[in-house]
Structures are given as structure tokens and as C-alpha cells.
mmCIF file of C-alpha atoms in Angstrom:
data_model
loop_
_atom_site.group_PDB
_atom_site.id
_atom_site.type_symbol
_atom_site.label_atom_id
_atom_site.label_comp_id
_atom_site.label_asym_id
_atom_site.label_seq_id
_atom_site.Cartn_x
_atom_site.Cartn_y
_atom_site.Cartn_z
ATOM 1 C CA MET A 1 51.802 176.059 29.780
ATOM 2 C CA ASN A 2 53.072 179.489 28.528
ATOM 3 C CA ARG A 3 53.636 180.767 25.208
ATOM 4 C CA ARG A 4 57.347 180.675 25.517
ATOM 5 C CA THR A 5 57.311 177.050 26.568
ATOM 6 C CA LEU A 6 55.173 175.966 23.672
ATOM 7 C CA LEU A 7 57.279 177.839 21.132
ATOM 8 C CA GLY A 8 60.260 176.314 22.536
ATOM 9 C CA GLY A 9 58.776 172.852 21.883
ATOM 10 C CA ALA A 10 59.733 172.748 18.000
ATOM 11 C CA VAL A 11 62.548 174.238 16.075
ATOM 12 C CA ALA A 12 63.007 174.104 12.419
ATOM 13 C CA LEU A 13 66.129 172.094 11.401
ATOM 14 C CA PRO A 14 67.783 173.508 8.208
ATOM 15 C CA LEU A 15 68.773 170.861 5.916
ATOM 16 C CA THR A 16 71.307 172.560 3.577
ATOM 17 C CA ALA A 17 71.057 169.849 0.920
ATOM 18 C CA ILE A 18 67.221 170.278 0.750
ATOM 19 C CA ARG A 19 65.884 173.541 -0.926
ATOM 20 C CA PRO A 20 62.265 173.728 -1.368
ATOM 21 C CA SER A 21 62.540 176.306 -4.345
ATOM 22 C CA GLU A 22 64.345 173.623 -6.592
ATOM 23 C CA GLY A 23 61.963 172.021 -8.977
ATOM 24 C CA ARG A 24 58.182 171.401 -8.514
ATOM 25 C CA ALA A 25 56.483 168.550 -6.594
ATOM 26 C CA GLN A 26 54.338 166.064 -8.181
ATOM 27 C CA SER A 27 50.538 166.507 -7.656
ATOM 28 C CA GLY A 28 50.271 163.567 -5.206
ATOM 29 C CA ILE A 29 52.390 165.490 -2.676
ATOM 30 C CA SER A 30 50.256 167.669 -0.314
ATOM 31 C CA ASP A 31 51.486 171.395 -0.252
ATOM 32 C CA GLY A 32 54.445 170.280 -2.567
ATOM 33 C CA VAL A 33 56.426 169.369 0.529
ATOM 34 C CA VAL A 34 56.932 166.055 2.570
ATOM 35 C CA LYS A 35 57.462 167.473 6.149
ATOM 36 C CA ILE A 36 58.569 165.131 8.971
ATOM 37 C CA GLY A 37 58.717 166.063 12.696
ATOM 38 C CA VAL A 38 60.765 164.484 15.477
ATOM 39 C CA LEU A 39 59.294 164.777 18.752
ATOM 40 C CA ASP A 40 61.440 163.543 21.662
ATOM 41 C CA ASP A 41 63.073 164.229 24.995
ATOM 42 C CA MET A 42 65.778 166.821 24.207
ATOM 43 C CA SER A 43 66.567 168.030 27.512
ATOM 44 C CA GLY A 44 65.384 165.449 30.136
ATOM 45 C CA VAL A 45 66.048 162.116 31.723
ATOM 46 C CA PHE A 46 65.848 160.404 28.264
ATOM 47 C CA ALA A 47 67.798 163.015 26.095
ATOM 48 C CA ASP A 48 71.083 161.044 26.115
ATOM 49 C CA GLN A 49 69.481 158.021 24.543
ATOM 50 C CA GLN A 50 67.262 159.786 22.123
ATOM 51 C CA GLY A 51 67.235 163.596 21.876
ATOM 52 C CA MET A 52 69.465 165.181 19.242
ATOM 53 C CA GLY A 53 70.931 161.808 18.313
ATOM 54 C CA ASP A 54 67.400 160.885 16.791
ATOM 55 C CA VAL A 55 67.452 164.160 14.903
ATOM 56 C CA VAL A 56 70.925 163.334 13.453
ATOM 57 C CA SER A 57 69.767 160.093 12.394
ATOM 58 C CA ALA A 58 66.490 161.328 10.725
ATOM 59 C CA ARG A 59 68.693 163.940 8.813
ATOM 60 C CA MET A 60 71.067 161.202 7.665
ATOM 61 C CA ALA A 61 68.095 159.164 6.315
ATOM 62 C CA ILE A 62 66.827 162.214 4.375
ATOM 63 C CA GLU A 63 70.063 163.049 2.912
ATOM 64 C CA ASP A 64 70.620 159.362 1.910
ATOM 65 C CA PHE A 65 67.267 159.438 0.183
ATOM 66 C CA GLY A 66 68.472 162.244 -1.810
ATOM 67 C CA GLY A 67 66.444 165.130 -0.204
ATOM 68 C CA ARG A 68 63.337 164.655 -2.298
ATOM 69 C CA VAL A 69 60.748 162.110 -2.813
ATOM 70 C CA ASN A 70 58.472 161.954 -6.025
ATOM 71 C CA GLY A 71 59.824 165.158 -7.055
ATOM 72 C CA ALA A 72 58.955 167.050 -3.651
ATOM 73 C CA PRO A 73 61.431 168.504 -1.103
ATOM 74 C CA ILE A 74 61.726 166.885 2.254
ATOM 75 C CA GLU A 75 61.777 169.093 5.332
ATOM 76 C CA LEU A 76 62.599 168.265 8.926
ATOM 77 C CA VAL A 77 61.501 169.805 12.268
ATOM 78 C CA TYR A 78 62.303 168.847 15.754
ATOM 79 C CA GLY A 79 60.836 169.512 19.097
ATOM 80 C CA ASP A 80 61.264 168.890 22.903
ATOM 81 C CA LEU A 81 58.333 167.003 24.381
ATOM 82 C CA GLN A 82 59.677 167.699 27.954
ATOM 83 C CA ASN A 83 58.158 164.471 29.130
ATOM 84 C CA ARG A 84 54.941 166.103 29.587
ATOM 85 C CA ALA A 85 51.709 164.927 27.804
ATOM 86 C CA ASP A 86 50.259 168.460 27.479
ATOM 87 C CA VAL A 87 53.532 169.902 26.058
ATOM 88 C CA GLY A 88 53.937 167.022 23.557
ATOM 89 C CA LEU A 89 50.320 167.070 22.458
ATOM 90 C CA ALA A 90 50.371 170.897 22.003
ATOM 91 C CA VAL A 91 53.468 170.541 19.809
ATOM 92 C CA ALA A 92 51.864 167.674 17.702
ATOM 93 C CA ARG A 93 48.717 169.621 17.223
ATOM 94 C CA ARG A 94 50.387 172.745 16.086
ATOM 95 C CA TRP A 95 52.622 170.561 13.676
ATOM 96 C CA TYR A 96 49.588 168.860 12.257
ATOM 97 C CA ASP A 97 47.208 171.777 11.971
ATOM 98 C CA GLN A 98 49.312 174.704 11.335
ATOM 99 C CA GLU A 99 52.845 173.602 10.058
ATOM 100 C CA ARG A 100 51.484 170.786 7.904
ATOM 101 C CA VAL A 101 53.769 168.067 9.150
ATOM 102 C CA ASP A 102 52.842 164.807 7.506
ATOM 103 C CA ALA A 103 54.270 162.310 9.982
ATOM 104 C CA ILE A 104 55.878 162.603 13.500
ATOM 105 C CA PHE A 105 58.402 160.325 14.521
ATOM 106 C CA GLY A 106 60.151 159.585 17.936
ATOM 107 C CA LEU A 107 57.532 160.146 20.683
ATOM 108 C CA GLY A 108 60.109 158.921 23.335
ATOM 109 C CA ASN A 109 57.583 159.038 26.280
ATOM 110 C CA SER A 110 54.614 156.448 26.753
ATOM 111 C CA ALA A 111 52.357 159.080 28.009
ATOM 112 C CA VAL A 112 52.933 161.545 25.199
ATOM 113 C CA ALA A 113 53.138 158.618 22.567
ATOM 114 C CA LEU A 114 49.661 157.561 23.590
ATOM 115 C CA ALA A 115 48.229 161.126 23.512
ATOM 116 C CA VAL A 116 49.848 161.917 20.113
ATOM 117 C CA GLN A 117 48.654 158.640 18.741
ATOM 118 C CA ASN A 118 44.928 159.385 19.679
ATOM 119 C CA LEU A 119 45.449 162.828 17.963
ATOM 120 C CA ALA A 120 46.961 161.232 14.901
ATOM 121 C CA ARG A 121 43.989 158.971 14.585
ATOM 122 C CA GLU A 122 41.813 161.837 14.695
ATOM 123 C CA LYS A 123 43.646 164.080 12.193
ATOM 124 C CA GLN A 124 44.232 160.916 9.829
ATOM 125 C CA LYS A 125 48.041 161.575 10.221
ATOM 126 C CA ILE A 126 50.893 159.115 10.748
ATOM 127 C CA ASP A 127 52.786 158.805 13.991
ATOM 128 C CA VAL A 128 55.683 156.415 14.278
ATOM 129 C CA VAL A 129 56.777 155.663 17.882
ATOM 130 C CA ILE A 130 60.537 154.800 18.129
ATOM 131 C CA ALA A 131 61.358 155.119 21.826
ATOM 132 C CA ALA A 132 58.237 154.742 23.974
ATOM 133 C CA GLY A 133 57.557 151.050 25.157
ATOM 134 C CA THR A 134 53.797 150.704 26.473
ATOM 135 C CA THR A 135 52.024 147.835 24.714
ATOM 136 C CA ASP A 136 48.933 149.942 24.647
ATOM 137 C CA LEU A 137 49.990 151.512 21.482
ATOM 138 C CA THR A 138 49.348 148.228 19.810
ATOM 139 C CA GLY A 139 46.673 147.173 22.189
ATOM 140 C CA PRO A 140 43.480 149.195 22.965
ATOM 141 C CA GLY A 141 45.209 152.361 21.831
ATOM 142 C CA CYS A 142 46.193 151.202 18.275
ATOM 143 C CA SER A 143 45.484 153.321 15.341
ATOM 144 C CA PRO A 144 45.269 152.642 11.532
ATOM 145 C CA PHE A 145 47.967 155.406 11.218
ATOM 146 C CA GLY A 146 50.105 154.472 14.136
ATOM 147 C CA VAL A 147 53.477 152.497 14.100
ATOM 148 C CA HIS A 148 55.287 151.141 17.010
ATOM 149 C CA TRP A 149 58.776 150.804 15.296
ATOM 150 C CA THR A 150 61.703 149.762 17.439
ATOM 151 C CA TYR A 151 60.702 147.547 20.505
ATOM 152 C CA ASP A 152 58.013 147.303 23.268
ATOM 153 C CA ASN A 153 57.761 146.299 26.877
ATOM 154 C CA TYR A 154 56.611 142.835 25.908
ATOM 155 C CA ALA A 155 59.650 142.037 24.037
ATOM 156 C CA LEU A 156 62.053 143.639 26.485
ATOM 157 C CA SER A 157 60.390 141.584 29.418
ATOM 158 C CA ARG A 158 60.143 138.238 27.837
ATOM 159 C CA GLY A 159 63.904 138.228 26.989
ATOM 160 C CA THR A 160 65.331 139.709 30.200
ATOM 161 C CA VAL A 161 63.017 137.915 32.725
ATOM 162 C CA GLY A 162 63.771 134.478 31.061
ATOM 163 C CA ALA A 163 67.590 135.070 31.409
ATOM 164 C CA VAL A 164 67.475 136.246 34.929
ATOM 165 C CA MET A 165 65.223 133.513 36.042
ATOM 166 C CA ALA A 166 67.590 130.958 34.352
ATOM 167 C CA GLY A 167 70.218 132.265 36.557
ATOM 168 C CA GLY A 168 68.190 131.697 39.662
ATOM 169 C CA GLY A 169 66.520 135.019 40.113
ATOM 170 C CA ARG A 170 63.001 133.967 40.992
ATOM 171 C CA ARG A 171 61.891 136.518 43.757
ATOM 172 C CA TRP A 172 61.565 139.901 42.391
ATOM 173 C CA TYR A 173 60.753 143.425 43.881
ATOM 174 C CA PHE A 174 59.864 146.115 41.213
ATOM 175 C CA ILE A 175 60.963 149.848 41.417
ATOM 176 C CA THR A 176 58.885 151.374 38.721
ATOM 177 C CA SER A 177 58.565 154.769 37.124
ATOM 178 C CA ASP A 178 55.082 155.978 37.904
ATOM 179 C CA TYR A 179 53.731 156.786 34.470
ATOM 180 C CA ALA A 180 52.499 154.873 31.530
ATOM 181 C CA PHE A 181 55.951 153.337 30.366
ATOM 182 C CA GLY A 182 56.839 152.099 33.938
ATOM 183 C CA HIS A 183 53.455 150.656 34.532
ATOM 184 C CA SER A 184 53.333 148.733 31.231
ATOM 185 C CA LEU A 185 56.861 147.419 31.791
ATOM 186 C CA GLU A 186 56.200 146.215 35.226
ATOM 187 C CA ALA A 187 52.829 144.476 34.018
ATOM 188 C CA ASN A 188 54.675 142.764 31.164
ATOM 189 C CA ALA A 189 57.576 141.638 33.169
ATOM 190 C CA THR A 190 55.136 140.380 35.966
ATOM 191 C CA ALA A 191 53.170 138.335 33.433
ATOM 192 C CA ALA A 192 56.360 136.867 32.127
ATOM 193 C CA LEU A 193 57.728 136.182 35.519
ATOM 194 C CA ARG A 194 54.645 134.410 36.771
ATOM 195 C CA GLY A 195 54.428 132.517 33.501
ATOM 196 C CA LEU A 196 57.766 130.870 34.438
ATOM 197 C CA GLY A 197 56.902 130.109 38.118
ATOM 198 C CA GLY A 198 58.587 133.169 39.538
ATOM 199 C CA GLN A 199 57.319 135.468 42.328
ATOM 200 C CA VAL A 200 56.662 139.129 42.960
ATOM 201 C CA VAL A 201 57.391 139.905 46.666
ATOM 202 C CA GLY A 202 56.913 143.697 46.480
ATOM 203 C CA SER A 203 57.097 146.786 44.439
ATOM 204 C CA SER A 204 57.189 150.601 44.653
ATOM 205 C CA ARG A 205 56.739 153.544 42.359
ATOM 206 C CA ALA A 206 58.851 156.545 41.906
ATOM 207 C CA PRO A 207 58.159 159.733 40.094
ATOM 208 C CA LEU A 208 60.005 160.427 36.841
ATOM 209 C CA GLY A 209 63.140 162.163 37.433
ATOM 210 C CA GLU A 210 63.634 160.940 41.063
ATOM 211 C CA THR A 211 67.222 161.080 42.165
ATOM 212 C CA ASP A 212 67.147 159.460 45.569
ATOM 213 C CA TYR A 213 65.981 155.828 45.590
ATOM 214 C CA SER A 214 67.173 155.026 49.096
ATOM 215 C CA SER A 215 63.621 154.325 50.577
ATOM 216 C CA HIS A 216 62.780 152.001 47.673
ATOM 217 C CA LEU A 217 66.182 150.100 47.865
ATOM 218 C CA VAL A 218 65.637 149.597 51.715
ATOM 219 C CA ARG A 219 62.302 148.151 51.150
ATOM 220 C CA ALA A 220 63.609 145.918 48.341
ATOM 221 C CA ALA A 221 66.407 144.906 50.628
ATOM 222 C CA GLY A 222 64.060 143.791 53.336
ATOM 223 C CA SER A 223 61.431 142.115 51.105
ATOM 224 C CA GLY A 224 63.219 138.823 50.726
ATOM 225 C CA ALA A 225 63.872 139.412 46.718
ATOM 226 C CA ASN A 226 66.968 138.284 45.053
ATOM 227 C CA VAL A 227 66.079 140.443 42.062
ATOM 228 C CA VAL A 228 65.245 144.052 41.728
ATOM 229 C CA GLY A 229 63.277 144.558 38.577
ATOM 230 C CA ILE A 230 63.843 148.110 37.350
ATOM 231 C CA ALA A 231 60.974 149.409 35.482
ATOM 232 C CA ALA A 232 62.583 152.853 34.744
ATOM 233 C CA ALA A 233 64.847 154.123 31.888
ATOM 234 C CA GLY A 234 67.326 156.724 31.241
ATOM 235 C CA THR A 235 68.903 158.675 34.039
ATOM 236 C CA ASP A 236 66.417 157.014 36.388
ATOM 237 C CA PHE A 237 67.527 153.581 35.659
ATOM 238 C CA ILE A 238 71.312 154.586 35.949
ATOM 239 C CA ASN A 239 70.515 156.098 39.284
ATOM 240 C CA ILE A 240 68.814 153.012 40.590
ATOM 241 C CA VAL A 241 71.639 150.684 39.462
ATOM 242 C CA LYS A 242 74.402 152.981 40.869
ATOM 243 C CA GLN A 243 72.562 153.385 44.120
ATOM 244 C CA MET A 244 72.044 149.545 44.451
ATOM 245 C CA GLY A 245 75.811 149.370 44.450
ATOM 246 C CA GLU A 246 76.282 152.036 46.957
ATOM 247 C CA PHE A 247 73.748 150.436 49.194
ATOM 248 C CA GLY A 248 75.501 146.982 48.725
ATOM 249 C CA LEU A 249 72.503 144.892 47.493
ATOM 250 C CA SER A 250 74.666 143.069 45.165
ATOM 251 C CA ARG A 251 76.881 141.954 48.115
ATOM 252 C CA ARG A 252 73.658 140.606 49.710
ATOM 253 C CA GLY A 253 73.054 138.456 46.558
ATOM 254 C CA ILE A 254 70.429 140.868 45.168
ATOM 255 C CA GLN A 255 70.780 141.502 41.475
ATOM 256 C CA PRO A 256 69.426 144.314 39.189
ATOM 257 C CA ALA A 257 67.189 143.108 36.272
ATOM 258 C CA ALA A 258 67.533 145.762 33.529
ATOM 259 C CA LEU A 259 64.188 145.840 31.867
ATOM 260 C CA LEU A 260 65.199 148.653 29.493
ATOM 261 C CA CYS A 261 68.970 149.422 29.089
ATOM 262 C CA LEU A 262 70.981 150.930 26.407
ATOM 263 C CA LEU A 263 74.367 151.555 25.344
ATOM 264 C CA THR A 264 74.688 154.947 26.839
ATOM 265 C CA ASN A 265 73.281 153.848 30.283
ATOM 266 C CA VAL A 266 76.062 151.037 30.452
ATOM 267 C CA LYS A 267 78.573 153.706 29.730
ATOM 268 C CA ALA A 268 77.265 156.116 32.390
ATOM 269 C CA ILE A 269 77.206 153.217 34.959
ATOM 270 C CA GLY A 270 80.547 151.846 34.110
ATOM 271 C CA LEU A 271 81.511 148.181 33.545
ATOM 272 C CA ASP A 272 82.833 147.821 37.054
ATOM 273 C CA THR A 273 79.140 148.061 38.209
ATOM 274 C CA ALA A 274 77.384 146.874 35.134
ATOM 275 C CA GLN A 275 79.491 143.771 34.364
ATOM 276 C CA GLY A 276 77.376 140.626 33.846
ATOM 277 C CA MET A 277 74.001 142.513 33.453
ATOM 278 C CA VAL A 278 71.839 141.218 30.945
ATOM 279 C CA PHE A 279 69.043 142.992 29.023
ATOM 280 C CA THR A 280 67.088 143.051 25.637
ATOM 281 C CA GLU A 281 67.872 145.299 22.697
ATOM 282 C CA ALA A 282 66.957 145.733 19.218
ATOM 283 C CA TYR A 283 70.422 146.734 17.953
ATOM 284 C CA TYR A 284 74.087 146.874 18.953
ATOM 285 C CA TRP A 285 76.618 149.010 16.941
ATOM 286 C CA ASP A 286 79.282 146.207 16.946
ATOM 287 C CA GLN A 287 77.036 143.322 15.706
ATOM 288 C CA ASN A 288 78.375 143.188 12.131
ATOM 289 C CA ASP A 289 79.811 145.166 9.203
ATOM 290 C CA GLN A 290 76.707 147.010 8.444
ATOM 291 C CA THR A 291 76.007 148.046 11.888
ATOM 292 C CA ARG A 292 79.535 149.245 12.249
ATOM 293 C CA ALA A 293 79.353 151.211 9.075
ATOM 294 C CA PHE A 294 76.365 153.126 10.114
ATOM 295 C CA SER A 295 77.792 153.602 13.636
ATOM 296 C CA ASN A 296 80.968 154.944 12.272
ATOM 297 C CA ARG A 297 79.082 157.581 10.062
ATOM 298 C CA PHE A 298 76.815 158.509 12.998
ATOM 299 C CA ALA A 299 79.740 158.815 15.368
ATOM 300 C CA ARG A 300 81.422 161.273 13.108
ATOM 301 C CA ILE A 301 78.497 163.562 13.396
ATOM 302 C CA HIS A 302 77.259 162.992 17.012
ATOM 303 C CA GLY A 303 80.544 161.983 18.632
ATOM 304 C CA ARG A 304 79.679 158.414 19.838
ATOM 305 C CA PRO A 305 77.743 155.230 18.495
ATOM 306 C CA PRO A 306 74.038 155.251 18.410
ATOM 307 C CA THR A 307 71.543 153.734 20.739
ATOM 308 C CA MET A 308 68.851 151.364 19.369
ATOM 309 C CA PHE A 309 66.603 154.374 19.199
ATOM 310 C CA GLN A 310 68.909 156.585 17.398
ATOM 311 C CA ALA A 311 69.828 153.869 14.821
ATOM 312 C CA SER A 312 66.199 152.613 14.196
ATOM 313 C CA MET A 313 65.184 156.149 13.455
ATOM 314 C CA TRP A 314 67.128 155.951 10.110
ATOM 315 C CA GLY A 315 65.200 152.863 9.217
ATOM 316 C CA ALA A 316 61.882 154.232 10.172
ATOM 317 C CA VAL A 317 62.256 157.570 8.223
ATOM 318 C CA THR A 318 63.779 155.568 5.168
ATOM 319 C CA HIS A 319 60.800 153.142 5.178
ATOM 320 C CA TYR A 320 58.269 156.000 5.282
ATOM 321 C CA LEU A 321 59.963 157.693 2.448
ATOM 322 C CA LYS A 322 59.978 154.505 0.278
ATOM 323 C CA ALA A 323 56.305 154.059 1.083
ATOM 324 C CA ILE A 324 55.610 157.621 -0.067
ATOM 325 C CA GLN A 325 57.736 156.811 -3.308
ATOM 326 C CA ALA A 326 55.727 153.685 -3.854
ATOM 327 C CA ALA A 327 52.187 154.922 -3.211
ATOM 328 C CA GLY A 328 52.822 158.164 -5.318
ATOM 329 C CA THR A 329 51.343 160.317 -2.594
ATOM 330 C CA ASP A 330 51.976 161.360 1.130
ATOM 331 C CA ALA A 331 48.252 160.832 1.937
ATOM 332 C CA ALA A 332 48.208 158.663 5.190
ATOM 333 C CA ALA A 333 45.999 155.735 4.251
ATOM 334 C CA PRO A 334 47.899 154.643 0.968
ATOM 335 C CA VAL A 335 51.317 155.281 2.594
ATOM 336 C CA MET A 336 50.385 153.142 5.514
ATOM 337 C CA ALA A 337 49.198 150.419 3.103
ATOM 338 C CA LYS A 338 52.647 150.432 1.369
ATOM 339 C CA MET A 339 54.499 150.557 4.762
ATOM 340 C CA ARG A 340 52.586 147.336 5.710
ATOM 341 C CA GLU A 341 53.134 145.525 2.435
ATOM 342 C CA THR A 342 56.725 146.343 2.125
ATOM 343 C CA PRO A 343 59.352 144.217 4.082
ATOM 344 C CA ILE A 344 61.900 146.046 6.385
ATOM 345 C CA ASN A 345 65.455 145.572 5.404
ATOM 346 C CA ASP A 346 68.289 147.887 6.582
ATOM 347 C CA PHE A 347 71.342 147.670 8.607
ATOM 348 C CA MET A 348 69.545 146.533 11.822
ATOM 349 C CA THR A 349 66.605 144.733 10.501
ATOM 350 C CA THR A 350 66.227 141.669 8.257
ATOM 351 C CA ASN A 351 62.753 140.825 6.658
ATOM 352 C CA GLY A 352 60.938 142.829 9.392
ATOM 353 C CA SER A 353 57.225 143.392 8.957
ATOM 354 C CA LEU A 354 54.493 145.851 10.126
ATOM 355 C CA ARG A 355 51.319 144.234 11.441
ATOM 356 C CA VAL A 356 47.795 145.687 11.364
ATOM 357 C CA ASP A 357 47.961 146.641 15.045
ATOM 358 C CA GLY A 358 50.987 148.932 14.120
ATOM 359 C CA ARG A 359 53.618 146.556 15.641
ATOM 360 C CA VAL A 360 56.898 146.092 13.696
ATOM 361 C CA ILE A 361 58.141 142.588 13.932
ATOM 362 C CA ARG A 362 61.960 142.173 14.048
ATOM 363 C CA ASP A 363 64.634 140.225 15.761
ATOM 364 C CA MET A 364 65.630 141.122 19.268
ATOM 365 C CA TYR A 365 68.870 140.357 21.066
ATOM 366 C CA LEU A 366 69.745 139.398 24.603
ATOM 367 C CA MET A 367 72.792 141.509 25.469
ATOM 368 C CA LYS A 368 75.364 141.160 28.258
ATOM 369 C CA ALA A 369 77.591 143.858 29.778
ATOM 370 C CA LYS A 370 81.198 142.802 29.551
ATOM 371 C CA GLN A 371 83.748 142.536 32.180
ATOM 372 C CA PRO A 372 86.166 145.439 32.271
ATOM 373 C CA ALA A 373 89.111 143.488 31.135
ATOM 374 C CA GLN A 374 87.207 142.421 28.012
ATOM 375 C CA ALA A 375 86.503 145.979 26.671
ATOM 376 C CA ARG A 376 88.707 146.797 23.821
ATOM 377 C CA GLY A 377 87.705 150.490 23.617
ATOM 378 C CA GLU A 378 85.682 153.174 25.110
ATOM 379 C CA TRP A 379 82.317 151.923 23.579
ATOM 380 C CA ASP A 380 83.187 148.149 23.510
ATOM 381 C CA LEU A 381 80.788 147.499 26.216
ATOM 382 C CA LEU A 382 78.384 144.610 25.190
ATOM 383 C CA GLU A 383 78.218 141.308 23.700
ATOM 384 C CA VAL A 384 75.232 139.489 22.000
ATOM 385 C CA VAL A 385 74.401 136.290 23.763
ATOM 386 C CA GLN A 386 71.321 135.281 22.113
ATOM 387 C CA THR A 387 69.020 136.170 19.152
ATOM 388 C CA ILE A 388 65.321 136.142 19.819
ATOM 389 C CA PRO A 389 63.435 135.752 16.563
ATOM 390 C CA GLY A 390 60.774 138.287 15.964
ATOM 391 C CA ASN A 391 57.879 135.953 15.866
ATOM 392 C CA GLU A 392 58.744 134.951 19.446
ATOM 393 C CA ALA A 393 59.708 138.314 20.767
ATOM 394 C CA TYR A 394 56.504 140.104 20.523
ATOM 395 C CA ARG A 395 52.910 139.617 21.775
ATOM 396 C CA PRO A 396 50.683 137.448 19.545
ATOM 397 C CA LEU A 397 48.523 139.649 17.398
ATOM 398 C CA ALA A 398 45.250 138.083 18.838
ATOM 399 C CA GLU A 399 46.270 138.985 22.457
ATOM 400 C CA GLY A 400 46.638 142.656 22.358
ATOM 401 C CA GLY A 401 43.068 143.821 22.172
ATOM 402 C CA CYS A 402 43.612 146.197 19.098
ATOM 403 C CA PRO A 403 40.192 146.881 17.638
ATOM 404 C CA LEU A 404 41.778 146.679 14.177
ATOM 405 C CA VAL A 405 42.408 142.930 14.515
ATOM 406 C CA ARG A 406 39.705 140.826 13.355
#
């Protein structure tokens, strides 16, 4: 990694409403400033669903909080993790050691998230994972300073696998992104599938950023599967679904199982191809008046409704700032204690909670892509077909293997 690459990994985001020279911070705030970093995929296969949209949402949260906490100004920086653990870890290390960042949010790649959470544990700094899905973050890799905020691969798999199998999809072939996220998603989906009496008839792994899935789809078509479980995300997921249509798998009775799908993915695929596809999410912009109100504000800045990652960034940053306010300090241990004892309530979460293993418990939703004729506008793409209560959606605390659980 060269110096130019590393320096390109983080850029200060000016917040015109936040001026560090105004006033004096209370003594409980280290360095007189609360500094938040957003470290995400800004330029790769996940940029559309996290990226600068996450930065917009974090900035909205800071401004909604008033730009200060306990008398101290709040600053925001952001960086591009480039979907490389070495790059993400280098940026995080520099932020923690040199730039005095108090907490890092986002971490939208499972390999990067695991590496940064290990570093945060060592440095006794807070990390809040928004978009990475691996359940190892709250299992063997859990941290007293780590938070897995929005979703995880266990919750995604349980909802989607159950719905697909109820529709007759019992024989699965997996196409899996070959890194920590994909491996975790396939493992969780396989466990759910077998628990319901389903069968895995084959699988193949593809590098992150693959563009031609023809060889994988040929193997899937010849495997006897009636479902292709897609353990991939972002542009990779979009390409697999589109190429399934081009290869005629749907005409042969083989359906896609979307193990991680978001609003922007459905838009990119188009309802002609995506119609009827079911998947599990933590948020949809058109659920109720509160979700619509936030979405309208966000869209005025970013040009479109938020994904579940982008929406949940607002709640994560707000909850963190509330904890600092309640603790009277930005020191990691007392802030984490307040984050755990304070219920999570915002426009997308009702009475959520943060467990000792770092898992946030919130309701999840089984979504279905609409028929083209049902869409009333450009982003009217989905409908909520089922609410999955938080206490049913996530892995039981005792089953994760987190060393913090006694």
C-alpha cells in the first residue's frame, strides 16, 4: 500500500454548523472534541448502498443533535476502506492513534469489520458496524467496545430461507462471495435450510467484484437445484440475478434466494426481473409516516431514499451521542454501559436493545419486490409482508460463542 492510497482513505468532512472554536468543552470530553469516523466502501461494489449516503446520514444525526455534546463540538471524518482489510485497518489505526477519533462507524465489509473490531478492542475504542453481516462480530470476535448495529447474516438467513422454503424451494445451490461475509452468510443460510428439512446440492465461490457468473450458473442449472442461494451483496448480487435471467434459469423453475438485498439493488435489477423476490431487511422508506419523513429529508440531500444501512447510520450516531451525554464523558467503557442500558427508539427502531455480545436486537421485515404494475413511482418497489420480532430474528445469546457471555 503506497502513501497516496493511505492518505486517500480518509477525508475530513467540513460541518459548517460545527465550529470547534466556539465555547469550551466540559472536562469529561477528551481533547475537548467528540470525533466520529465513517469508514465505508466509497468507490467499490457496495458504494451505492452505503458510501456517501452513510456520511450524509451521520452528518444529519450530528446536526440534529445540535452539533455539540456536553459542551464539546462534534467533528466528522470519513474514509474509503476499498474492501481491503489492510487498507481499512491502516485508516482505522491512524484515526485512533493520530487523529484522536473516538468511534468508528460503518465498516461495510466483514473482513475489514473483524480486523477493525480487534484493533478497537486493543485500543479500548468504540466501533459500530452498520453494513457488515458476519456473525463472528458477536461470536468469537466479540468485543466489549464493539456494536453490531443494523442486521447480521443469521437474521437475514432465517427470514428469507423460511419464506423461500414455504414456497417450495427446498433444493439449494449457493453462489458465494469468497470472503468473510459470503462465508458467514452461506453458513447461516445452510443451517437454517437444513433445520427446515432442505438440502444443499452444491455451491461455488466467486471473488469479490466478479462480473461473469456464467460458469457458476451453468453448474447451478445442472445441479438439480430449484433455488440459487445468493450469498453475495451489492453489484455482485445484482449481476448474479441479472445473469440468472439472461441464462433462463427462471424459465427452468430455478428461483433466486436474495440473502442480502437492498432497495438500490432492486432498482438496479428492475421490477421486470426482481418481481416477487423475497428478502429480509431492517427498514423500508415507505413503511410509515416516520420512515417517510426521514426518507424525504435524506432524499433532498442525497437524491433518493436511503437503504437500511444509510437510514440506520442516523440512529447509531444519535444513540452514541445520547450515551456520551448521559455518561458525561466520551471514554469508551462508560459510554458503552450507557448504550447498553438505554433503549433504542427512533424512526426505524422501537424498543431496540444492545446485548452484552454487541448485537442490537430490533424487529426485521420480510420484504417482497412488487409487480411492475403495482409501482406508483420510481422508488415504490417493495412491500412489507411480515414483521419478524427481534427476539426471534437473531441468534440466541448463548449460542454465539462470545467470551463476554457468562
